[in-house]
Structures are given as structure tokens and as C-alpha cells.
Short mmCIF file of C-alpha atoms in Angstrom, two decimals:
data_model
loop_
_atom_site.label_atom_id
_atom_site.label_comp_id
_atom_site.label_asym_id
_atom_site.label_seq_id
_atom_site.Cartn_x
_atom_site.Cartn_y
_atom_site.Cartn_z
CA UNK A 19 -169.78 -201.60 122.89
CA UNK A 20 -167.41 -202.25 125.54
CA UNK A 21 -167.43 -205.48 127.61
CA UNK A 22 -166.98 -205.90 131.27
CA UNK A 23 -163.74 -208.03 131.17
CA UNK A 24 -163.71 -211.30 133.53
CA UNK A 25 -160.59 -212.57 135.21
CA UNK A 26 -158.95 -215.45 136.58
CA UNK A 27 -156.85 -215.77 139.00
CA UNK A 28 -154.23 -218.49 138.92
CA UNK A 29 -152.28 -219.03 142.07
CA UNK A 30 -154.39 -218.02 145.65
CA UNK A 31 -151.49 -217.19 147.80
CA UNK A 32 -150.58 -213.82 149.10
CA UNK A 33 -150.45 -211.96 145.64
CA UNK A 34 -153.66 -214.02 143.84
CA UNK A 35 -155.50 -213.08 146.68
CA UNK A 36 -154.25 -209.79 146.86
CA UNK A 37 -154.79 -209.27 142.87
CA UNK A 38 -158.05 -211.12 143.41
CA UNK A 39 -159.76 -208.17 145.89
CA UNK A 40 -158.14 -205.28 143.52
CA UNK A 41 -160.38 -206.92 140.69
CA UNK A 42 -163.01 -207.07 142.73
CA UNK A 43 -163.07 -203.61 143.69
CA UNK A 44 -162.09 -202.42 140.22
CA UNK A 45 -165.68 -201.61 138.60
CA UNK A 46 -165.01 -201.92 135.26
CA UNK A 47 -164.16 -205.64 135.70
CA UNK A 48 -165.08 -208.42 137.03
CA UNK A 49 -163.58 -211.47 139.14
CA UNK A 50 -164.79 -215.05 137.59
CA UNK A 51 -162.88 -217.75 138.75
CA UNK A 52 -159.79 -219.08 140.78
CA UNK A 53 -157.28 -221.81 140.56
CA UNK A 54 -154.74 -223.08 142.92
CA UNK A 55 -153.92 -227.00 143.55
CA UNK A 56 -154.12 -226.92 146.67
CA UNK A 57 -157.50 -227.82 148.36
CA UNK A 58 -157.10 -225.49 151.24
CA UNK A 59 -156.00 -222.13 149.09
CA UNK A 60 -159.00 -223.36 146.86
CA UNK A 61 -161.27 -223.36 150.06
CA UNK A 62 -160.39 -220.21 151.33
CA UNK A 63 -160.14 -218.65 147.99
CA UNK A 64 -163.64 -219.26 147.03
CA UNK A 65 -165.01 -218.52 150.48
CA UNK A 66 -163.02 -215.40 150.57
CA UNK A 67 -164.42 -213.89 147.12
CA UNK A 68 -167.71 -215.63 146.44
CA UNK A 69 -166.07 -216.95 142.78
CA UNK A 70 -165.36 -220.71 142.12
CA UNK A 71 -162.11 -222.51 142.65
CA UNK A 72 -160.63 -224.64 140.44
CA UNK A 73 -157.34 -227.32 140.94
CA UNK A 74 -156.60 -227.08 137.14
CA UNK A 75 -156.02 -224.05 134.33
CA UNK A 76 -158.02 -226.55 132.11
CA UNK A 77 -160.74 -226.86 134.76
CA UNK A 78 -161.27 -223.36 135.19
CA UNK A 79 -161.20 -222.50 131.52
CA UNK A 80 -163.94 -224.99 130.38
CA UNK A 81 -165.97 -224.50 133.47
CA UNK A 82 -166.16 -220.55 133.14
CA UNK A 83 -166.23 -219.92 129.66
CA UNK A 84 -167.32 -215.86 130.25
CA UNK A 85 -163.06 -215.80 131.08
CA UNK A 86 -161.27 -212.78 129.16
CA UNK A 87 -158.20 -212.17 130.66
CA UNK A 88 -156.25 -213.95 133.93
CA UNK A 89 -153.71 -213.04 136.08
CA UNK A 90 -150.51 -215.55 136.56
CA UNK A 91 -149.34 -215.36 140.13
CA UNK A 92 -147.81 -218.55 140.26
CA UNK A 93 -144.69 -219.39 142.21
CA UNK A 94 -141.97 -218.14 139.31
CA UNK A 95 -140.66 -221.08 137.84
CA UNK A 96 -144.22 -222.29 137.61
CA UNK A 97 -145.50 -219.34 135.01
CA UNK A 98 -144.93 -221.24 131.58
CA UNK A 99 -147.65 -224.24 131.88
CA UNK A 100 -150.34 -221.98 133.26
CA UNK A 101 -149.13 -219.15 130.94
CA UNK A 102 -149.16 -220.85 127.87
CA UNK A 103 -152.61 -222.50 128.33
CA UNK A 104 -155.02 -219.66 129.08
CA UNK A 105 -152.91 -217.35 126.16
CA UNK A 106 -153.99 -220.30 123.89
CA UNK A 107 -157.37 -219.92 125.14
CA UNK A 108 -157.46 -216.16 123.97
CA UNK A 109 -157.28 -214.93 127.69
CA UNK A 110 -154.99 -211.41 127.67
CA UNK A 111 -152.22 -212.33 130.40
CA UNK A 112 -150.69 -210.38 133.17
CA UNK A 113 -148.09 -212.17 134.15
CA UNK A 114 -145.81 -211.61 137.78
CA UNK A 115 -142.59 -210.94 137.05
CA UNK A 116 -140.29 -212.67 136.35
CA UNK A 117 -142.34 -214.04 132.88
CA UNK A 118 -140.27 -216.90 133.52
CA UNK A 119 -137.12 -218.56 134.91
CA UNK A 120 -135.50 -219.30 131.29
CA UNK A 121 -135.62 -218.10 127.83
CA UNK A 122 -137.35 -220.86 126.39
CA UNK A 123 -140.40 -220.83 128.68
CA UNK A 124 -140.28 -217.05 127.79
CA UNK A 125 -140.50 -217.25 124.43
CA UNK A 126 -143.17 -220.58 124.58
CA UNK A 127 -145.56 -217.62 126.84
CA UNK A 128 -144.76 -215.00 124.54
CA UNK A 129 -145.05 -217.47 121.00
CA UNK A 130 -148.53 -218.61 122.83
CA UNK A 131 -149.83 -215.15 122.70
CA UNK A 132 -148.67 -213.90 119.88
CA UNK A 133 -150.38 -216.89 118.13
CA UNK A 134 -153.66 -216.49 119.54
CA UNK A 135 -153.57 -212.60 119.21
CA UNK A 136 -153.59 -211.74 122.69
CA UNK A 137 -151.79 -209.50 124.90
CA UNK A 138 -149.63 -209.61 127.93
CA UNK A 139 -148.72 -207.19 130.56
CA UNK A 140 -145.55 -207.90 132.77
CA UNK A 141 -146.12 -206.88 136.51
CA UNK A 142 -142.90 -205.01 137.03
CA UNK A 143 -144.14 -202.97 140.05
CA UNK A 144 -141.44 -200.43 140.02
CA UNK A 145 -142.73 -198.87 137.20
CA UNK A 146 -146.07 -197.76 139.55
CA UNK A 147 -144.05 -196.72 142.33
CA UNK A 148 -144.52 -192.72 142.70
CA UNK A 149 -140.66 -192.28 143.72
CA UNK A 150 -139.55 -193.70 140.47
CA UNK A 151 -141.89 -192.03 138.20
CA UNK A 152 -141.14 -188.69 139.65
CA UNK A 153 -137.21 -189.67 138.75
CA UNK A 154 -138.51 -191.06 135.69
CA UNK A 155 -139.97 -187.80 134.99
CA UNK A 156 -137.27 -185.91 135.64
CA UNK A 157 -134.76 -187.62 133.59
CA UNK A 158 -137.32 -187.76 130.67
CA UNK A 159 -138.67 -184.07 131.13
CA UNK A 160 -135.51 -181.87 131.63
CA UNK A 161 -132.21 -182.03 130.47
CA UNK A 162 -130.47 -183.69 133.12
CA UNK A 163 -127.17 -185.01 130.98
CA UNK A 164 -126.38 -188.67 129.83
CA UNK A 165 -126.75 -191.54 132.25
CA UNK A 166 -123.48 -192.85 133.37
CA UNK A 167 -124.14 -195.65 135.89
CA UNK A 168 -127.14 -197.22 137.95
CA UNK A 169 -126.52 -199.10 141.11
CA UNK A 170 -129.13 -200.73 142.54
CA UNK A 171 -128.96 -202.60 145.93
CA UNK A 172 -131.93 -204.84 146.40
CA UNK A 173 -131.75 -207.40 149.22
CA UNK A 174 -133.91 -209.63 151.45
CA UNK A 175 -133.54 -210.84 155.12
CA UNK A 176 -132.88 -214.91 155.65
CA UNK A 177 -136.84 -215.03 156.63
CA UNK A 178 -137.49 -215.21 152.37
CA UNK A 179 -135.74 -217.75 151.36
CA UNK A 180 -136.21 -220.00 154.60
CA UNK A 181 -139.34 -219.44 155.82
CA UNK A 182 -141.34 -217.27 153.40
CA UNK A 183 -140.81 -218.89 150.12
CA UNK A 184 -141.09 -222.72 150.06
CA UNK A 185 -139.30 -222.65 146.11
CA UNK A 186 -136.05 -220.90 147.21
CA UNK A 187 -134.10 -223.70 145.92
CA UNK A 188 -135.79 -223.08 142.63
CA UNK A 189 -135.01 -219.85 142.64
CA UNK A 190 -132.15 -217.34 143.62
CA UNK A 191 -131.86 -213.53 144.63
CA UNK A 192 -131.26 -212.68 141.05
CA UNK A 193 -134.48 -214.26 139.55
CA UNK A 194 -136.77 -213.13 142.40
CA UNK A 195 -135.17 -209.47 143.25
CA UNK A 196 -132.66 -208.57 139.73
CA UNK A 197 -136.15 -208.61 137.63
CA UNK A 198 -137.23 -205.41 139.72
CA UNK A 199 -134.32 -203.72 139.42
CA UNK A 200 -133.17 -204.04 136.16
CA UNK A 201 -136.39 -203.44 134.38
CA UNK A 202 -136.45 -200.37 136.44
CA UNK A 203 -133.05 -199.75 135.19
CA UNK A 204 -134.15 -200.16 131.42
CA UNK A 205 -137.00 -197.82 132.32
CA UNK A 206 -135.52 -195.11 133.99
CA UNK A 207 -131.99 -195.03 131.10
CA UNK A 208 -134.00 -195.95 127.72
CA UNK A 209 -131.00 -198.44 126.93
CA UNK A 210 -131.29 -202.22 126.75
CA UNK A 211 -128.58 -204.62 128.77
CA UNK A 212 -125.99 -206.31 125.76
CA UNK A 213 -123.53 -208.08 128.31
CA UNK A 214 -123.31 -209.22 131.82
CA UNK A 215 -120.39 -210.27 134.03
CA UNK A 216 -122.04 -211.94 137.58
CA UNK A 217 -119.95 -212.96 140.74
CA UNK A 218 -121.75 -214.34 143.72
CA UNK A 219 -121.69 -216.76 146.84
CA UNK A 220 -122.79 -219.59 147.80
CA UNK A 221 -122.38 -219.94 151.97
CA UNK A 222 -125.30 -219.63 154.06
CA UNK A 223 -128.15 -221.46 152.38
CA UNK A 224 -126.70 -224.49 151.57
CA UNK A 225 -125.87 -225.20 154.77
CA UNK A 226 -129.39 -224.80 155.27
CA UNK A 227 -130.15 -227.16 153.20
CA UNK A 228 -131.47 -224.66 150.70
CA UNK A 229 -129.12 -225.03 147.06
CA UNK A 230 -129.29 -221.62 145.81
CA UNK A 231 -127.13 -218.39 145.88
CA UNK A 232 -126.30 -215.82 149.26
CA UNK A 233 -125.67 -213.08 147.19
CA UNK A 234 -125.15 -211.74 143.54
CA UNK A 235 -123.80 -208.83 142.01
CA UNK A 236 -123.77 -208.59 138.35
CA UNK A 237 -122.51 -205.71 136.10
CA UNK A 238 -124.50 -204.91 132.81
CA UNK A 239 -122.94 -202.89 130.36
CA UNK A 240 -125.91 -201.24 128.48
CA UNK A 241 -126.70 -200.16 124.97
CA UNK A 242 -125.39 -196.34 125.37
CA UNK A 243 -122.58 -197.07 126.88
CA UNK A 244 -123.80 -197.04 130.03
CA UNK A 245 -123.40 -199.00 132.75
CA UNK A 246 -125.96 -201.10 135.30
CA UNK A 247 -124.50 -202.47 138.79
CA UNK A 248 -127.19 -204.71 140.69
CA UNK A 249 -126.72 -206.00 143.98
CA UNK A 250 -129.34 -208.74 145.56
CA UNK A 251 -128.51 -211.11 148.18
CA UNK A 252 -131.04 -213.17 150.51
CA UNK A 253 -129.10 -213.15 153.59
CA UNK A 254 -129.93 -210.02 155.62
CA UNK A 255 -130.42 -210.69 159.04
CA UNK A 256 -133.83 -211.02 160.26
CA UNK A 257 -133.27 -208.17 162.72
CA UNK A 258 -133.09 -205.77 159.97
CA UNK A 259 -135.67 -202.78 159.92
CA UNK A 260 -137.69 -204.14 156.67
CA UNK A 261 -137.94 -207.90 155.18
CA UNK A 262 -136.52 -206.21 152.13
CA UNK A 263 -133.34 -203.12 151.66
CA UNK A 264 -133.68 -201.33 148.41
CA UNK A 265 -131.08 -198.09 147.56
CA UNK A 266 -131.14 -196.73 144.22
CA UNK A 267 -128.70 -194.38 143.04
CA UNK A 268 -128.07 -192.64 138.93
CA UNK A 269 -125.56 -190.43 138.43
CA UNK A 270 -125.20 -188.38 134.89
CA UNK A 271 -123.60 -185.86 133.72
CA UNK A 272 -124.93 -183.42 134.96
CA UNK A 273 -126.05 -184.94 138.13
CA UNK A 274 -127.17 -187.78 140.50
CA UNK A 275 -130.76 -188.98 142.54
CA UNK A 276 -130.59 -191.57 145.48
CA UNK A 277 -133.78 -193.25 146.02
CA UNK A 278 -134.87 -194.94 149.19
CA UNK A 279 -137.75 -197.70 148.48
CA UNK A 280 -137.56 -199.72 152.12
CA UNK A 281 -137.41 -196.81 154.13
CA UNK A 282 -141.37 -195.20 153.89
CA UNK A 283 -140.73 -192.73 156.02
CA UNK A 284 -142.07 -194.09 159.88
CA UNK A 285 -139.26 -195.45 161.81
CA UNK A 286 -141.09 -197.48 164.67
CA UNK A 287 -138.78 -197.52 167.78
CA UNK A 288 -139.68 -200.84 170.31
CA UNK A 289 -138.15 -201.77 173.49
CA UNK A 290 -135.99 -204.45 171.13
CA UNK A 291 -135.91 -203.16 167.63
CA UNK A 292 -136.15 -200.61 165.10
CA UNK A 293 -138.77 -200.95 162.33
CA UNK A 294 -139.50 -199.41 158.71
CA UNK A 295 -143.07 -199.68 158.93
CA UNK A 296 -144.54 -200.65 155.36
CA UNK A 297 -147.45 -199.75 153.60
CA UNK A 298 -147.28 -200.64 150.00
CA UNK A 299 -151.10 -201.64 150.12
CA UNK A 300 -153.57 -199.85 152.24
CA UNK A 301 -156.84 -200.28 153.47
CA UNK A 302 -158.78 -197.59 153.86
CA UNK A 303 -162.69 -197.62 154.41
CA UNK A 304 -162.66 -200.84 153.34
CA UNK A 305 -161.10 -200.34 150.15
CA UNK A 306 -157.25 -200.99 149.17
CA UNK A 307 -154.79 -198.55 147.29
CA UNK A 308 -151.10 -198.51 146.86
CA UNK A 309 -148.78 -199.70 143.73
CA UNK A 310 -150.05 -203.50 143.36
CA UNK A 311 -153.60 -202.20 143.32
CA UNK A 312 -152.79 -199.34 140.63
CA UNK A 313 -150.93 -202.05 138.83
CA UNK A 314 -154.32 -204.32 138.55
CA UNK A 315 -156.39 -201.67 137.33
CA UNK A 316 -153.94 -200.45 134.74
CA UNK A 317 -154.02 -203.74 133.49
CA UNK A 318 -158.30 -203.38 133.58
CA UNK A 319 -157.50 -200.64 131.33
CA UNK A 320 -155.67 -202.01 129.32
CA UNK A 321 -158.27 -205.10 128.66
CA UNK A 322 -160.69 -201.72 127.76
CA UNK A 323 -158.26 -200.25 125.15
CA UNK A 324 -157.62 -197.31 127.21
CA UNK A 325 -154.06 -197.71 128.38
CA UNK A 326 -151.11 -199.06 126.17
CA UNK A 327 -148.05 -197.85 128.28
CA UNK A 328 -146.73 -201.09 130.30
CA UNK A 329 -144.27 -203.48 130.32
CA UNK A 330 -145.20 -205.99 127.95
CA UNK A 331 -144.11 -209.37 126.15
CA UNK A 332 -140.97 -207.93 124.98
CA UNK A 333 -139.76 -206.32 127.91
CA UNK A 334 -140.85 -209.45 129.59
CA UNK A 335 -138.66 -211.48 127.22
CA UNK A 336 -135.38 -209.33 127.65
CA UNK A 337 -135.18 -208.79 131.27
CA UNK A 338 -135.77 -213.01 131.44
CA UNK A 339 -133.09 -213.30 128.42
CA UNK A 340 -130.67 -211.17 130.84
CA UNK A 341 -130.87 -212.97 134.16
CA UNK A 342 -130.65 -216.00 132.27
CA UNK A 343 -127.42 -214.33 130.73
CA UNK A 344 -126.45 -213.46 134.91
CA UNK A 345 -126.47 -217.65 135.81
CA UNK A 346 -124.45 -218.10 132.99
CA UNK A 347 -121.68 -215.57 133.63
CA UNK A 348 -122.17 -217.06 136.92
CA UNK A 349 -121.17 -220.56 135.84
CA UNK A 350 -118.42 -219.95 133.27
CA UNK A 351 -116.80 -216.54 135.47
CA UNK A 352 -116.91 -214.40 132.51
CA UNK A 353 -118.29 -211.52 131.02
CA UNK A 354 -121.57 -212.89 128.64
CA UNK A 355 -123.38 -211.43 126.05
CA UNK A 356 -127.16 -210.94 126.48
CA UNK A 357 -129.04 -212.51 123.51
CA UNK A 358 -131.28 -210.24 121.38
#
């Protein structure tokens, strides 16, 4: 007999909350609990979804015992604790991406699990997007030659590290944007990253008091030969169309695709901008679709045995192991190899 699983939710910002009405609406699972420190996102959390709200992992886990699986959606840097504690627990994990912000809380998530025997899913939304599993498809389905470079150009405005995000200095456009892109690179090319050479700049946000990187551009070479050229920066002016620019472009040998992901197709034209409208969820009849949703219920599935395909604890691991690998090049200027 199958059970219903029951989730919690740890973290009730944008995404818990977000990931919190997808498991509601999912009907194969069911939403238990939710945690978030702070008293107001606790307040509104519970209000919003009729579940309790707890300040503490440890809280929620004793006082909801019924708890299969939760859903991390912490700020980044803040995955390990929370991570580590409800995998010990036996709860099945899906996890944000990044897993974490440095090998060794990586590998204490991924040690947890493995440990208790459960299993982790890595929310690299690319993978759900329908414009990269058509080229997915395509490169997987047909003969369409050997891979010879990726470039991947994945930027946001000034209003994400300034106003959005209140971690920026803990962060930098390589652990919040590179994650996206270079799973999506080891995806898409079947090859794993082995080195890294990074170059980047350091302007702008420190003199807004905000200690992180501008921009980064690192080069993987990759397992085939291959090679993988991401671009992120945080420093787009506010004035551009979307908060976010994304251009993807693979050329083989025997051809090339350039993929769009800011650019949705409606260009909104105002009497003092131009706008890419977005829709990555939607509401319709008061329901929501769109690539975090079918991201949620995947991992439903895969709490019912029914789905096995996803990023898990190893892919989790590397692409953590790699950025890692990126700051590094970044401090010593020179090409680094990517542990294994």
C-alpha cells in the first residue's frame, strides 16, 4: 500500500510559499508543517495554508511526527543545518539548488542521507523547462555530431543583489546563477566539468557596501573534450526588459541551437520602458502550473516510487564541488582542477 507522503516546508519566503501551494494542490501529497524563524513569515505562513509553523527544524520534526519528506528552501548558504537534520530524521529531501555553498556542507547533506537511507532530489529547474528538454531531446534523439562548446550567459539586474536578496554578501553571481547553468550544461552534453579557470570583477557592489563579485566568467573544460563558457554577473541595469538575461547557445559538429529563456515571447511596450513579461508560474482557475510547480510534483512522484529521473545527491555534489573549484581559480588566477 502506498502512503500519502507529508511535507515540510523549511524556509516561507517567496519559493517555500510557492513550493508550499504546489503541495497543496498536488493530490497525492500532503502539506504538514512549516518552519521559518521569523515570527512574521511563520504568521503568514500558517494563515496562508492552514498547516502549523514552526521557528525550529527540531520543533517541527518532533511536533509533526506524520513528516516524510521536506523541502529546503532556505537562503543558500543556510541549506546544510536544516539539510542535515530532517535527512537524519529519515525525511527524503529536495533541496534548492545550490545543495550548498561548499563541498563540505555538501558532502555532510549528502553523508546525512546516505546514512539514514533516504533520498534527495536537487531543484535544478532547467531541467523542467520545455525549451531545454526539446534541445535535450534533440541532441539525445538524433545524430546531431559531438558537442564542441556551450556558452551560457546568465545575468541579473542590480535590483537582486541590493534589494531582492538580503544574503548577497554571502553569496555571488556564480553560486546563485552558475548552478543553473552548468547543471544544464552537464545535462544537455553528458560530460562532467574536470577543470575551471574563473576571471571576474569586483566594482559596483562594494561600493555599495555589498562584498561580493559584479561579474564572473569561468571556462570549464569538460570530460569529452569539450568545452563550457558561463557568464553571470549581478549588475544589469534595472531598466532592463527582465530582472534576469539568459542566452544559451551549443554548437557541434554538425550544428548549433540558441536558446532564449528571458525573452517569453510578449514584449510589453509602456510610455517609459520595454518589458519581457514573465510567466514561469501561472494561475489559472485557481490553480498554478509552470516549471517550479512540475518540479514539486515530480518530486511527489518520486516520494511514490514512480519517477527516478532527477538530479540527485551526486549531481548535487559535483555542480557544488565545481563552483567551489570557480572561487578558487578566482583567488589564485589559474586554471583549477575540479575534485571528483
Amino acid at each position: 500500500m502506498t502512503h500519502t507522503p507529508v511535507l515540510g516546508i523549511i524556509g516561507g519566503g517567496i519559493r517555500g510559499s510557492l513550493f508550499a501551494r504546489s503541495i497543496q494542490e498536488n493530490n497525492a501529497a500532503q502539506l504538514g508543517a512549516l518552519c521559518d524563524p521569523r515570527p512574521l513569515a511563520r504568521a503568514n505562513a500558517s494563515a496562508a495554508f492552514g498547516v502549523p509553523a514552526f521557528a525550529t527544524v527540531d520543533e517541527m520534526i518532533a511536533a509533526v511526527p506524520e513528516l516524510t519528506a521536506a523541502v529546503i528552501a532556505t537562503p543558500d548558504f543556510a541549506h546544510r543545518d536544516a539539510a542535515v537534520l530532517c535527512a537524519s530524521n529519515g525525511l527524503d529531501l529536495m533541496v534548492e539548488k545550490p545543495l550548498a555553498t561548499n563541498t563540505a556542507d555538501a558532502r555532510a547533506i549528502v553523508d546525512a542521507a546516505k546514512n539514514a537511507g533516504t533520498r534527495i532530489m536537487v531543484g535544478f529547474e532547467n531541467r523542467w523547462n520545455p525549451r531545454f528538454n526539446i534541445v535535450h531531446s534533440l541532441l539525445h534523439e538524433a545524430d546531431h555530431g559531438q558537442i564542441l562548446n556551450q556558452i551560457g550567459n546568465l545575468n541579473d539586474t542590480l535590483f537582486v543583489p541590493t534589494t531582492m536578496l538580503s544574503w548577497a554578501a554571502k553569496s555571488s553571481p556564480a553560486w546563485f546563477l552558475m548552478p543553473h547553468s552548468l547543471d544544464l550544461a552537464i545535462w544537455l552534453g553528458g560530460a562532467l566539468p574536470v577543470e575551471v579557470h574563473a576571471v571576474g570583477v569586483k566594482k559596483m557592489l562594494p561600493a555599495m557596501k555589498i562584498d561580493t563579485w559584479d561579474a564572473i566568467t569561468a571556462t570549464f573544460t569538460m570530460s569529452d573534450g569539450s568545452y563550457v563558457v558561463l557568464n553571470s554577473s549581478w549588475v544589469l541595469p534595472t531598466s532592463a526588459p527582465a530582472v534576469y538575461d539568459f542566452r544559451y547557445e551549443i554548437q557541434t559538429t554538425r550544428g548549433a541551437f540558441h536558446i532564449d529563456g528571458a525573452n517569453h515571447g510578449v514584449t510589453h511596450y509602456s510610455s517609459d520602458r520595454l518589458t519581457w513579461e514573465q510567466w514561469g508560474v501561472l494561475e489559472r482557475g485557481g490553480r498554478i502550473s509552470g516549471v517550479p510547480v512540475d518540479m514539486v510534483n515530480d518530486f511527489v512522484e518520486l516520494l511514490l516510487g514512480t519517477k527516478s529521473d532527477l538530479p540527485d545527491a551526486a549531481d548535487g555534489l559535483l555542480v557544488t564541488q565545481a563552483i567551489e573549484a570557480v572561487h578558487e581559480s578566482l583567488e589564485k588566477n589559474r586554471a583549477v582542477t575540479i575534485a571528483s
